[in-house]
């Protein structure tokens, strides 16, 4: 019974309950018997009092007669009768089983006050006796002691033995029931032991199923059997997976490790033991730095402190003993609450590849030196060959053909044509073009700086994702889209500055912002720039826009936009003051040594060649000066750096970048953005496009209440939509799953706890507010992230209606806003739209426009190249058509939606960013629009033509555009429309 403590306790409790009930029963019975005896004594006293008071003159003989009465027959008493004369008589009687009265006792009982009766009496009770006094008016007194009757217990009576026997019977029944339950539990425990000892391939019923037992034991037995079967299957599967994993890991051809969160190696496979000649012992404290080292400080610091690593990294390390190079691929693994539990490490021996790369780099340096020598030789050859050709042309130019015979005229013409052909061939061969090799190496042309910024940003996206950084790109709406500069040099400068920002940024963001500034802003620039900014040079650049070899007659400067600023900002480690001064001094010295002048264009060719290999900051500054600009640097230690490239705004071309759509004014954009700089850019864009917006970098209960109030106010006017930054959502979620660390060691433990609780309450408040927004089914939601869509939790994606990657493509973002709010806008604005259409159709201006459209149909030119746009619009103007331009398929859809009644035909380029011509045509045909669409493509193949016709295009034209073919196609399609 010792192992069945519960049954033992139950039996003890039952026994104590029976004993308590018996005690209560017998106690109550004995108490009632005692009360009965006391009442009998009191009744006897009153009877005696009655008998005595009936006597007018009591005598001792009369008292004796009274004592013979039946009510005193079985009682023990002592009665003292005192006459008025003082004569006293004592009468005693004792039951045989009681002791005799000893001595004479006069009870000290206070009689009652005089009353109308002729006597006074009183009595007192105790556990054994009744003591009383009776006084008559005649002076007679009686002192009485009555003993209570003894308890008469007849154990043969059922009143005494029946409860006891019943209790014993109940105890026996409880004992039998307990023993039976004990037997059932023993069977169940034995069955459980058998389940754990013997593996079962199938379900087996409990062995006591046919015996007479209770239902709960049967059900418990069945449940244990099922659980045992399931556990056995799970154990067998886990064992199989464990053996399989052990075989895969132990016999893997690559060294593999498991590392705990604090950096201790918990496991490595046999291949690692073979490569590094180390046997794994569980009691040894191995660290990653015991086997590897890194040549750069940042990687070495990461190897020594892995606890801060939260993303997968691939590092180049070297073995401490064999000095070989390894590619170390380290991946953190997380717990269910998002905390880092450890890391898995995979090693790949790339020593031969590193050596080959170093050898190839050495060969590249040798080839580069040869190329430099060849460039110098080519320059010399070009100069030496060009001079005699120019002399020949100059000699032939003054000859008057009128003074020559026909044969001589033919010879001079042949010589002139041949010399010009040789000069053209020489220029093409030496890559000179229209710029003289003796004066410049720049290729100045119209550059689309908006697309250039997009291309450079997109090229950096993958490296930023690998490092867990965000990329911000913003082009100011009022900036010129095209300026005259050197495309290749500008692209190299921006790439190098972005590479430098990414290299020194461990967390946060890197941004590229392009805007326009004036001469007044340039004058405020202080000595924080990398190179010395010559005020005279700045002033000259604001007016001298030909860059030494451009036609001044074709140069125009926007009155408010004199310079273009490219700002590259990061949240990295920054540069301390001493290094900034050292860097400025070095750059200024290098600039004076390199002598890069803008006016006369003497070029140090080492800079040109270094641009091919990758620019340094010194080369960036030199190229900036070569392009007529300069660089400004601002940096704060541990807060980040900002490099700003300023270029003169030569021959700016202002083309719309963010196209206004009237439907955007009916959208209420609610945005929760992590980075304040991105939030500022989004506010500027919304202000420019007249989009009502509520943009914040954090959301809490107060902000949520304000948003809900705003949504309620604008419910009948605006269509709301939520733009959520996934990085903000991730930060809030992770903040709740980690314990808050307080770095200030001077704060006591109580203050630490209070701060942790306050921070936790704030995070919970933010999480609840964010969850409330996400749970609003009436609010369309767009999720934006630097991560790929496949790396976003499926549960969060299911709550959102759209997904966009950073950096945000403005055209695609606006298209998503219009698409997701279309059902609400159609519900809210039917009357407004119909009234606008009525006003347009009824106005005289509308009639004039309709007449004008009849005379000059409007053609939508969808083309991403500015040059091709100009050519197409010029050709359409000459053959009598009006034209509007869209830069990609998405803009074409927006413009077609806004001006469908005017547009008669679409000229669609096939290859464009954002949305190409084939996708745009499919979207137009999917809407049921049969507007004529003519394909324009440089690939004049049969496959391209079939692809264009299959998506729903009506005609196919190849570039360059033939004016007569275009005119014929337009006349046919517009006439048949």
Short mmCIF file of N, CA and C in Angstrom, two decimals, residues 460-609:
data_model
loop_
_atom_site.label_atom_id
_atom_site.label_comp_id
_atom_site.label_asym_id
_atom_site.label_seq_id
_atom_site.Cartn_x
_atom_site.Cartn_y
_atom_site.Cartn_z
N UNK A 460 22.85 47.51 -56.45
CA UNK A 460 23.34 47.34 -55.08
C UNK A 460 22.35 46.56 -54.20
N UNK A 461 21.19 46.23 -54.72
CA UNK A 461 20.15 45.66 -53.87
C UNK A 461 20.59 44.34 -53.26
N UNK A 462 21.21 43.46 -54.06
CA UNK A 462 21.55 42.13 -53.56
C UNK A 462 22.57 42.18 -52.44
N UNK A 463 23.62 43.00 -52.60
CA UNK A 463 24.62 43.11 -51.53
C UNK A 463 24.02 43.71 -50.27
N UNK A 464 23.09 44.64 -50.42
CA UNK A 464 22.43 45.22 -49.25
C UNK A 464 21.56 44.18 -48.55
N UNK A 465 20.85 43.35 -49.30
CA UNK A 465 20.02 42.30 -48.68
C UNK A 465 20.88 41.32 -47.91
N UNK A 466 22.03 40.95 -48.45
CA UNK A 466 22.89 40.00 -47.76
C UNK A 466 23.38 40.54 -46.44
N UNK A 467 23.58 41.85 -46.33
CA UNK A 467 24.05 42.46 -45.09
C UNK A 467 22.91 42.91 -44.20
N UNK A 468 21.65 42.70 -44.61
CA UNK A 468 20.51 43.10 -43.79
C UNK A 468 20.30 44.59 -43.73
N UNK A 469 20.68 45.33 -44.79
CA UNK A 469 20.53 46.78 -44.82
C UNK A 469 19.35 47.17 -45.70
N UNK A 470 18.88 48.39 -45.52
CA UNK A 470 17.82 48.95 -46.35
C UNK A 470 18.41 49.93 -47.35
N UNK A 471 17.79 49.99 -48.53
CA UNK A 471 18.22 50.93 -49.57
C UNK A 471 17.10 51.92 -49.82
N UNK A 472 17.45 53.22 -49.77
CA UNK A 472 16.49 54.28 -50.02
C UNK A 472 16.92 55.04 -51.27
N UNK A 473 16.01 55.20 -52.21
CA UNK A 473 16.30 55.98 -53.42
C UNK A 473 15.15 56.96 -53.64
N UNK A 474 15.50 58.23 -53.81
CA UNK A 474 14.48 59.25 -54.01
C UNK A 474 15.00 60.30 -54.98
N UNK A 475 14.17 60.63 -55.95
CA UNK A 475 14.47 61.66 -56.94
C UNK A 475 13.48 62.81 -56.74
N UNK A 476 13.98 63.99 -56.43
CA UNK A 476 13.12 65.12 -56.14
C UNK A 476 12.25 65.44 -57.36
N UNK A 477 10.96 65.65 -57.17
CA UNK A 477 10.06 65.85 -58.32
C UNK A 477 10.38 67.09 -59.16
N UNK A 478 10.94 68.13 -58.53
CA UNK A 478 11.20 69.37 -59.27
C UNK A 478 12.57 69.40 -59.90
N UNK A 479 13.31 68.29 -59.86
CA UNK A 479 14.66 68.26 -60.43
C UNK A 479 14.61 67.98 -61.92
N UNK A 480 15.57 68.50 -62.68
CA UNK A 480 15.64 68.16 -64.11
C UNK A 480 16.00 66.69 -64.28
N UNK A 481 15.40 66.08 -65.26
CA UNK A 481 15.63 64.65 -65.47
C UNK A 481 16.91 64.38 -66.23
N UNK A 482 17.26 65.23 -67.15
CA UNK A 482 18.44 65.03 -67.99
C UNK A 482 19.36 66.23 -67.88
N UNK A 483 20.66 65.98 -67.79
CA UNK A 483 21.68 67.02 -67.85
C UNK A 483 22.80 66.52 -68.74
N UNK A 484 23.61 67.43 -69.21
CA UNK A 484 24.75 67.07 -70.05
C UNK A 484 25.95 66.76 -69.16
N UNK A 485 26.42 65.52 -69.19
CA UNK A 485 27.59 65.11 -68.40
C UNK A 485 28.12 63.82 -68.99
N UNK A 486 29.12 63.24 -68.37
CA UNK A 486 29.70 61.98 -68.82
C UNK A 486 29.02 60.84 -68.08
N UNK A 487 28.27 60.02 -68.79
CA UNK A 487 27.48 58.95 -68.18
C UNK A 487 28.37 57.96 -67.43
N UNK A 488 29.46 57.54 -68.08
CA UNK A 488 30.30 56.50 -67.47
C UNK A 488 30.99 57.00 -66.21
N UNK A 489 31.51 58.23 -66.26
CA UNK A 489 32.19 58.76 -65.07
C UNK A 489 31.20 58.95 -63.91
N UNK A 490 30.02 59.49 -64.21
CA UNK A 490 29.03 59.71 -63.16
C UNK A 490 28.58 58.39 -62.54
N UNK A 491 28.38 57.39 -63.38
CA UNK A 491 27.97 56.08 -62.85
C UNK A 491 29.05 55.47 -61.96
N UNK A 492 30.33 55.63 -62.35
CA UNK A 492 31.43 55.12 -61.54
C UNK A 492 31.50 55.83 -60.19
N UNK A 493 31.27 57.13 -60.19
CA UNK A 493 31.32 57.89 -58.93
C UNK A 493 30.23 57.40 -57.98
N UNK A 494 29.00 57.28 -58.47
CA UNK A 494 27.88 56.88 -57.62
C UNK A 494 28.07 55.45 -57.10
N UNK A 495 28.52 54.56 -57.96
CA UNK A 495 28.73 53.17 -57.52
C UNK A 495 29.78 53.09 -56.44
N UNK A 496 30.88 53.83 -56.60
CA UNK A 496 31.94 53.77 -55.61
C UNK A 496 31.48 54.36 -54.26
N UNK A 497 30.76 55.46 -54.31
CA UNK A 497 30.27 56.05 -53.06
C UNK A 497 29.28 55.12 -52.37
N UNK A 498 28.42 54.46 -53.13
CA UNK A 498 27.49 53.50 -52.52
C UNK A 498 28.23 52.29 -51.98
N UNK A 499 29.21 51.78 -52.73
CA UNK A 499 30.01 50.65 -52.24
C UNK A 499 30.70 51.01 -50.93
N UNK A 500 31.26 52.22 -50.88
CA UNK A 500 31.94 52.66 -49.67
C UNK A 500 30.97 52.76 -48.49
N UNK A 501 29.75 53.27 -48.74
CA UNK A 501 28.75 53.37 -47.67
C UNK A 501 28.33 52.00 -47.17
N UNK A 502 28.14 51.05 -48.10
CA UNK A 502 27.73 49.70 -47.70
C UNK A 502 28.83 49.00 -46.91
N UNK A 503 30.06 49.22 -47.29
CA UNK A 503 31.19 48.55 -46.65
C UNK A 503 31.30 48.92 -45.18
N UNK A 504 31.03 50.18 -44.84
CA UNK A 504 31.21 50.64 -43.46
C UNK A 504 29.87 50.78 -42.72
N UNK A 505 28.84 50.07 -43.17
CA UNK A 505 27.54 50.09 -42.49
C UNK A 505 27.17 48.66 -42.11
N UNK A 506 27.06 48.42 -40.82
CA UNK A 506 26.71 47.08 -40.32
C UNK A 506 25.21 46.89 -40.17
N UNK A 507 24.48 47.97 -39.88
CA UNK A 507 23.03 47.88 -39.71
C UNK A 507 22.43 49.23 -40.04
N UNK A 508 21.15 49.20 -40.43
CA UNK A 508 20.47 50.47 -40.75
C UNK A 508 20.17 50.58 -42.22
N UNK A 509 20.64 51.64 -42.85
CA UNK A 509 20.24 51.91 -44.23
C UNK A 509 21.35 52.63 -44.98
N UNK A 510 21.22 52.63 -46.30
CA UNK A 510 22.03 53.44 -47.22
C UNK A 510 21.06 54.10 -48.18
N UNK A 511 21.22 55.40 -48.42
CA UNK A 511 20.26 56.12 -49.24
C UNK A 511 20.96 56.89 -50.34
N UNK A 512 20.25 57.04 -51.46
CA UNK A 512 20.69 57.87 -52.58
C UNK A 512 19.55 58.84 -52.90
N UNK A 513 19.83 60.12 -52.75
CA UNK A 513 18.84 61.17 -53.00
C UNK A 513 19.39 62.12 -54.05
N UNK A 514 18.55 62.44 -55.03
CA UNK A 514 18.95 63.35 -56.11
C UNK A 514 18.00 64.54 -56.08
N UNK A 515 18.56 65.75 -55.95
CA UNK A 515 17.75 66.96 -55.99
C UNK A 515 18.56 68.09 -56.60
N UNK A 516 17.93 69.23 -56.77
CA UNK A 516 18.56 70.38 -57.41
C UNK A 516 18.77 71.48 -56.37
N UNK A 517 19.89 72.22 -56.52
CA UNK A 517 20.21 73.32 -55.61
C UNK A 517 20.61 74.54 -56.43
N UNK A 518 20.67 75.65 -55.75
CA UNK A 518 21.00 76.92 -56.41
C UNK A 518 22.40 77.35 -56.02
N UNK A 519 22.86 78.43 -56.67
CA UNK A 519 24.17 78.98 -56.34
C UNK A 519 24.21 79.50 -54.91
N UNK A 520 23.06 79.97 -54.41
CA UNK A 520 23.03 80.45 -53.03
C UNK A 520 23.29 79.32 -52.05
N UNK A 521 22.76 78.13 -52.36
CA UNK A 521 23.04 76.97 -51.50
C UNK A 521 24.50 76.56 -51.56
N UNK A 522 25.08 76.63 -52.75
CA UNK A 522 26.48 76.26 -52.90
C UNK A 522 27.37 77.21 -52.10
N UNK A 523 27.00 78.48 -52.05
CA UNK A 523 27.82 79.46 -51.33
C UNK A 523 27.86 79.18 -49.83
N UNK A 524 26.87 78.46 -49.32
CA UNK A 524 26.82 78.17 -47.88
C UNK A 524 27.65 76.94 -47.50
N UNK A 525 28.23 76.25 -48.47
CA UNK A 525 29.01 75.05 -48.16
C UNK A 525 30.32 75.46 -47.48
N UNK A 526 30.59 74.84 -46.37
CA UNK A 526 31.78 75.20 -45.59
C UNK A 526 32.95 74.28 -45.94
N UNK A 527 33.91 74.23 -45.08
CA UNK A 527 35.15 73.50 -45.35
C UNK A 527 35.04 72.01 -45.07
N UNK A 528 33.81 71.48 -45.00
CA UNK A 528 33.64 70.04 -44.73
C UNK A 528 33.72 69.19 -45.98
N UNK A 529 33.84 69.82 -47.16
CA UNK A 529 33.92 69.04 -48.40
C UNK A 529 35.26 68.35 -48.49
N UNK A 530 35.32 67.30 -49.32
CA UNK A 530 36.56 66.53 -49.47
C UNK A 530 37.65 67.38 -50.11
N UNK A 531 37.35 68.02 -51.21
CA UNK A 531 38.32 68.84 -51.89
C UNK A 531 38.04 70.30 -51.64
N UNK A 532 39.02 71.13 -51.85
CA UNK A 532 38.84 72.57 -51.72
C UNK A 532 37.92 73.06 -52.82
N UNK A 533 36.89 73.76 -52.47
CA UNK A 533 35.93 74.27 -53.43
C UNK A 533 36.32 75.70 -53.77
N UNK A 534 36.69 75.91 -54.99
CA UNK A 534 37.09 77.24 -55.44
C UNK A 534 35.86 78.06 -55.77
N UNK A 535 35.68 79.16 -55.07
CA UNK A 535 34.49 79.99 -55.29
C UNK A 535 34.43 80.50 -56.72
N UNK A 536 35.60 80.84 -57.24
CA UNK A 536 35.60 81.31 -58.63
C UNK A 536 35.21 80.20 -59.58
N UNK A 537 35.66 78.96 -59.24
CA UNK A 537 35.31 77.80 -60.08
C UNK A 537 33.80 77.53 -60.03
N UNK A 538 33.21 77.68 -58.84
CA UNK A 538 31.77 77.48 -58.71
C UNK A 538 31.02 78.54 -59.52
N UNK A 539 31.49 79.76 -59.40
CA UNK A 539 30.82 80.83 -60.14
C UNK A 539 30.93 80.62 -61.62
N UNK A 540 32.12 80.18 -62.08
CA UNK A 540 32.29 79.94 -63.51
C UNK A 540 31.41 78.81 -63.99
N UNK A 541 31.29 77.75 -63.18
CA UNK A 541 30.49 76.61 -63.59
C UNK A 541 29.02 76.95 -63.68
N UNK A 542 28.57 77.92 -62.90
CA UNK A 542 27.17 78.28 -62.97
C UNK A 542 26.84 79.01 -64.26
N UNK A 543 27.87 79.52 -64.95
CA UNK A 543 27.63 80.22 -66.22
C UNK A 543 28.29 79.52 -67.39
N UNK A 544 29.45 78.91 -67.16
CA UNK A 544 30.16 78.23 -68.25
C UNK A 544 29.64 76.82 -68.35
N UNK A 545 28.66 76.59 -69.14
CA UNK A 545 28.00 75.28 -69.22
C UNK A 545 28.48 74.44 -70.36
N UNK A 546 29.41 74.92 -71.19
CA UNK A 546 29.83 74.10 -72.33
C UNK A 546 30.94 73.14 -71.98
N UNK A 547 31.51 73.27 -70.73
CA UNK A 547 32.54 72.36 -70.28
C UNK A 547 33.73 72.34 -71.22
N UNK A 548 33.99 73.44 -71.80
CA UNK A 548 35.19 73.56 -72.60
C UNK A 548 35.02 73.19 -74.04
N UNK A 549 34.10 72.29 -74.35
CA UNK A 549 33.96 71.84 -75.73
C UNK A 549 32.51 71.75 -76.15
N UNK A 550 31.57 72.31 -75.36
CA UNK A 550 30.17 72.32 -75.73
C UNK A 550 29.82 73.64 -76.37
N UNK A 551 28.80 73.60 -77.17
CA UNK A 551 28.35 74.79 -77.86
C UNK A 551 27.59 75.68 -76.90
N UNK A 552 28.11 76.89 -76.62
CA UNK A 552 27.49 77.79 -75.66
C UNK A 552 26.13 78.28 -76.14
N UNK A 553 25.95 78.29 -77.41
CA UNK A 553 24.67 78.78 -77.92
C UNK A 553 23.53 77.85 -77.58
N UNK A 554 23.84 76.58 -77.34
CA UNK A 554 22.80 75.61 -77.02
C UNK A 554 22.64 75.40 -75.52
N UNK A 555 23.26 76.19 -74.69
CA UNK A 555 23.27 76.00 -73.24
C UNK A 555 22.23 76.89 -72.59
N UNK A 556 21.42 76.27 -71.73
CA UNK A 556 20.44 77.03 -70.95
C UNK A 556 20.49 76.54 -69.52
N UNK A 557 20.31 77.46 -68.58
CA UNK A 557 20.32 77.13 -67.16
C UNK A 557 18.99 77.53 -66.57
N UNK A 558 18.38 76.60 -65.85
CA UNK A 558 17.14 76.91 -65.15
C UNK A 558 17.43 77.98 -64.10
N UNK A 559 16.62 78.99 -63.99
CA UNK A 559 16.94 80.09 -63.09
C UNK A 559 17.06 79.66 -61.63
N UNK A 560 16.39 78.59 -61.22
CA UNK A 560 16.46 78.18 -59.82
C UNK A 560 17.27 76.91 -59.61
N UNK A 561 17.67 76.24 -60.69
CA UNK A 561 18.42 74.99 -60.58
C UNK A 561 19.76 75.18 -61.28
N UNK A 562 20.79 75.51 -60.50
CA UNK A 562 22.12 75.73 -61.06
C UNK A 562 23.00 74.50 -60.89
N UNK A 563 22.70 73.67 -59.88
CA UNK A 563 23.51 72.49 -59.58
C UNK A 563 22.59 71.30 -59.30
N UNK A 564 23.11 70.11 -59.56
CA UNK A 564 22.44 68.87 -59.19
C UNK A 564 23.23 68.23 -58.05
N UNK A 565 22.51 67.80 -57.02
CA UNK A 565 23.16 67.21 -55.84
C UNK A 565 22.77 65.73 -55.74
N UNK A 566 23.79 64.86 -55.64
CA UNK A 566 23.63 63.43 -55.41
C UNK A 566 24.10 63.15 -53.98
N UNK A 567 23.16 62.83 -53.08
CA UNK A 567 23.48 62.62 -51.66
C UNK A 567 23.47 61.13 -51.35
N UNK A 568 24.62 60.62 -50.90
CA UNK A 568 24.74 59.23 -50.48
C UNK A 568 24.92 59.24 -48.96
N UNK A 569 23.90 58.74 -48.24
CA UNK A 569 23.90 58.78 -46.78
C UNK A 569 23.82 57.37 -46.23
N UNK A 570 24.51 57.15 -45.11
CA UNK A 570 24.48 55.83 -44.47
C UNK A 570 24.39 56.00 -42.97
N UNK A 571 24.02 54.91 -42.29
CA UNK A 571 23.93 54.89 -40.83
C UNK A 571 25.05 54.03 -40.25
N UNK A 572 26.24 54.13 -40.85
CA UNK A 572 27.35 53.28 -40.47
C UNK A 572 28.16 53.80 -39.32
N UNK A 573 29.46 53.41 -39.31
CA UNK A 573 30.33 53.73 -38.17
C UNK A 573 30.75 55.17 -38.14
N UNK A 574 30.76 55.85 -39.31
CA UNK A 574 31.18 57.24 -39.35
C UNK A 574 32.70 57.38 -39.31
N UNK A 575 33.16 58.63 -39.38
CA UNK A 575 34.60 58.94 -39.40
C UNK A 575 34.87 59.96 -38.31
N UNK A 576 35.88 59.68 -37.49
CA UNK A 576 36.17 60.64 -36.42
C UNK A 576 36.83 61.89 -36.99
N UNK A 577 36.93 62.92 -36.16
CA UNK A 577 37.41 64.23 -36.61
C UNK A 577 38.83 64.15 -37.12
N UNK A 578 39.69 63.42 -36.42
CA UNK A 578 41.10 63.35 -36.82
C UNK A 578 41.25 62.73 -38.21
N UNK A 579 40.53 61.64 -38.45
CA UNK A 579 40.62 61.00 -39.76
C UNK A 579 40.01 61.87 -40.85
N UNK A 580 38.97 62.63 -40.51
CA UNK A 580 38.38 63.54 -41.50
C UNK A 580 39.41 64.59 -41.94
N UNK A 581 40.11 65.20 -40.98
CA UNK A 581 41.13 66.19 -41.33
C UNK A 581 42.26 65.56 -42.12
N UNK A 582 42.65 64.34 -41.71
CA UNK A 582 43.70 63.63 -42.44
C UNK A 582 43.26 63.33 -43.87
N UNK A 583 42.00 62.92 -44.02
CA UNK A 583 41.48 62.61 -45.34
C UNK A 583 41.41 63.85 -46.21
N UNK A 584 40.96 64.97 -45.63
CA UNK A 584 40.88 66.22 -46.39
C UNK A 584 42.25 66.67 -46.85
N UNK A 585 43.25 66.55 -45.95
CA UNK A 585 44.61 66.97 -46.31
C UNK A 585 45.16 66.10 -47.43
N UNK A 586 44.92 64.80 -47.32
CA UNK A 586 45.43 63.88 -48.34
C UNK A 586 44.78 64.15 -49.70
N UNK A 587 43.47 64.38 -49.68
CA UNK A 587 42.77 64.63 -50.93
C UNK A 587 43.22 65.93 -51.56
N UNK A 588 43.40 66.95 -50.75
CA UNK A 588 43.82 68.23 -51.30
C UNK A 588 45.21 68.13 -51.91
N UNK A 589 46.10 67.39 -51.22
CA UNK A 589 47.44 67.21 -51.79
C UNK A 589 47.39 66.43 -53.09
N UNK A 590 46.58 65.35 -53.10
CA UNK A 590 46.48 64.54 -54.32
C UNK A 590 45.86 65.32 -55.45
N UNK A 591 44.91 66.19 -55.13
CA UNK A 591 44.28 66.98 -56.18
C UNK A 591 45.28 67.94 -56.80
N UNK A 592 46.11 68.55 -55.95
CA UNK A 592 47.10 69.49 -56.49
C UNK A 592 48.16 68.77 -57.29
N UNK A 593 48.50 67.52 -56.90
CA UNK A 593 49.48 66.75 -57.66
C UNK A 593 48.92 66.24 -58.97
N UNK A 594 47.66 65.83 -58.95
CA UNK A 594 47.07 65.26 -60.16
C UNK A 594 46.75 66.32 -61.18
N UNK A 595 46.47 67.55 -60.72
CA UNK A 595 46.24 68.69 -61.64
C UNK A 595 45.14 68.40 -62.64
N UNK A 596 43.95 68.11 -62.14
CA UNK A 596 42.81 67.91 -63.02
C UNK A 596 42.14 69.25 -63.22
N UNK A 597 42.30 69.85 -64.38
CA UNK A 597 41.75 71.17 -64.66
C UNK A 597 40.52 71.03 -65.55
N UNK A 598 39.58 71.90 -65.35
CA UNK A 598 38.34 71.84 -66.13
C UNK A 598 38.46 72.64 -67.41
N UNK A 599 39.15 73.78 -67.33
CA UNK A 599 39.15 74.67 -68.50
C UNK A 599 39.89 74.05 -69.67
N UNK A 600 41.15 73.58 -69.41
CA UNK A 600 41.98 73.09 -70.51
C UNK A 600 41.98 71.57 -70.63
N UNK A 601 41.41 70.87 -69.63
CA UNK A 601 41.24 69.40 -69.67
C UNK A 601 42.52 68.61 -69.79
N UNK A 602 43.62 68.93 -69.09
CA UNK A 602 44.73 67.97 -69.06
C UNK A 602 44.37 66.85 -68.09
N UNK A 603 44.41 65.63 -68.52
CA UNK A 603 43.90 64.50 -67.74
C UNK A 603 45.06 63.62 -67.29
N UNK A 604 45.03 63.22 -66.02
CA UNK A 604 45.94 62.20 -65.53
C UNK A 604 45.34 60.84 -65.87
N UNK A 605 45.95 60.10 -66.77
CA UNK A 605 45.34 58.86 -67.26
C UNK A 605 45.31 57.78 -66.21
N UNK A 606 46.09 57.94 -65.15
CA UNK A 606 46.00 56.95 -64.07
C UNK A 606 44.62 56.94 -63.45
N UNK A 607 44.00 58.10 -63.40
CA UNK A 607 42.64 58.17 -62.86
C UNK A 607 41.66 57.46 -63.77
N UNK A 608 41.82 57.64 -65.03
CA UNK A 608 40.90 56.99 -65.97
C UNK A 608 41.00 55.47 -65.83
N UNK A 609 42.24 54.98 -65.76
CA UNK A 609 42.40 53.54 -65.67
C UNK A 609 41.95 53.00 -64.32
#
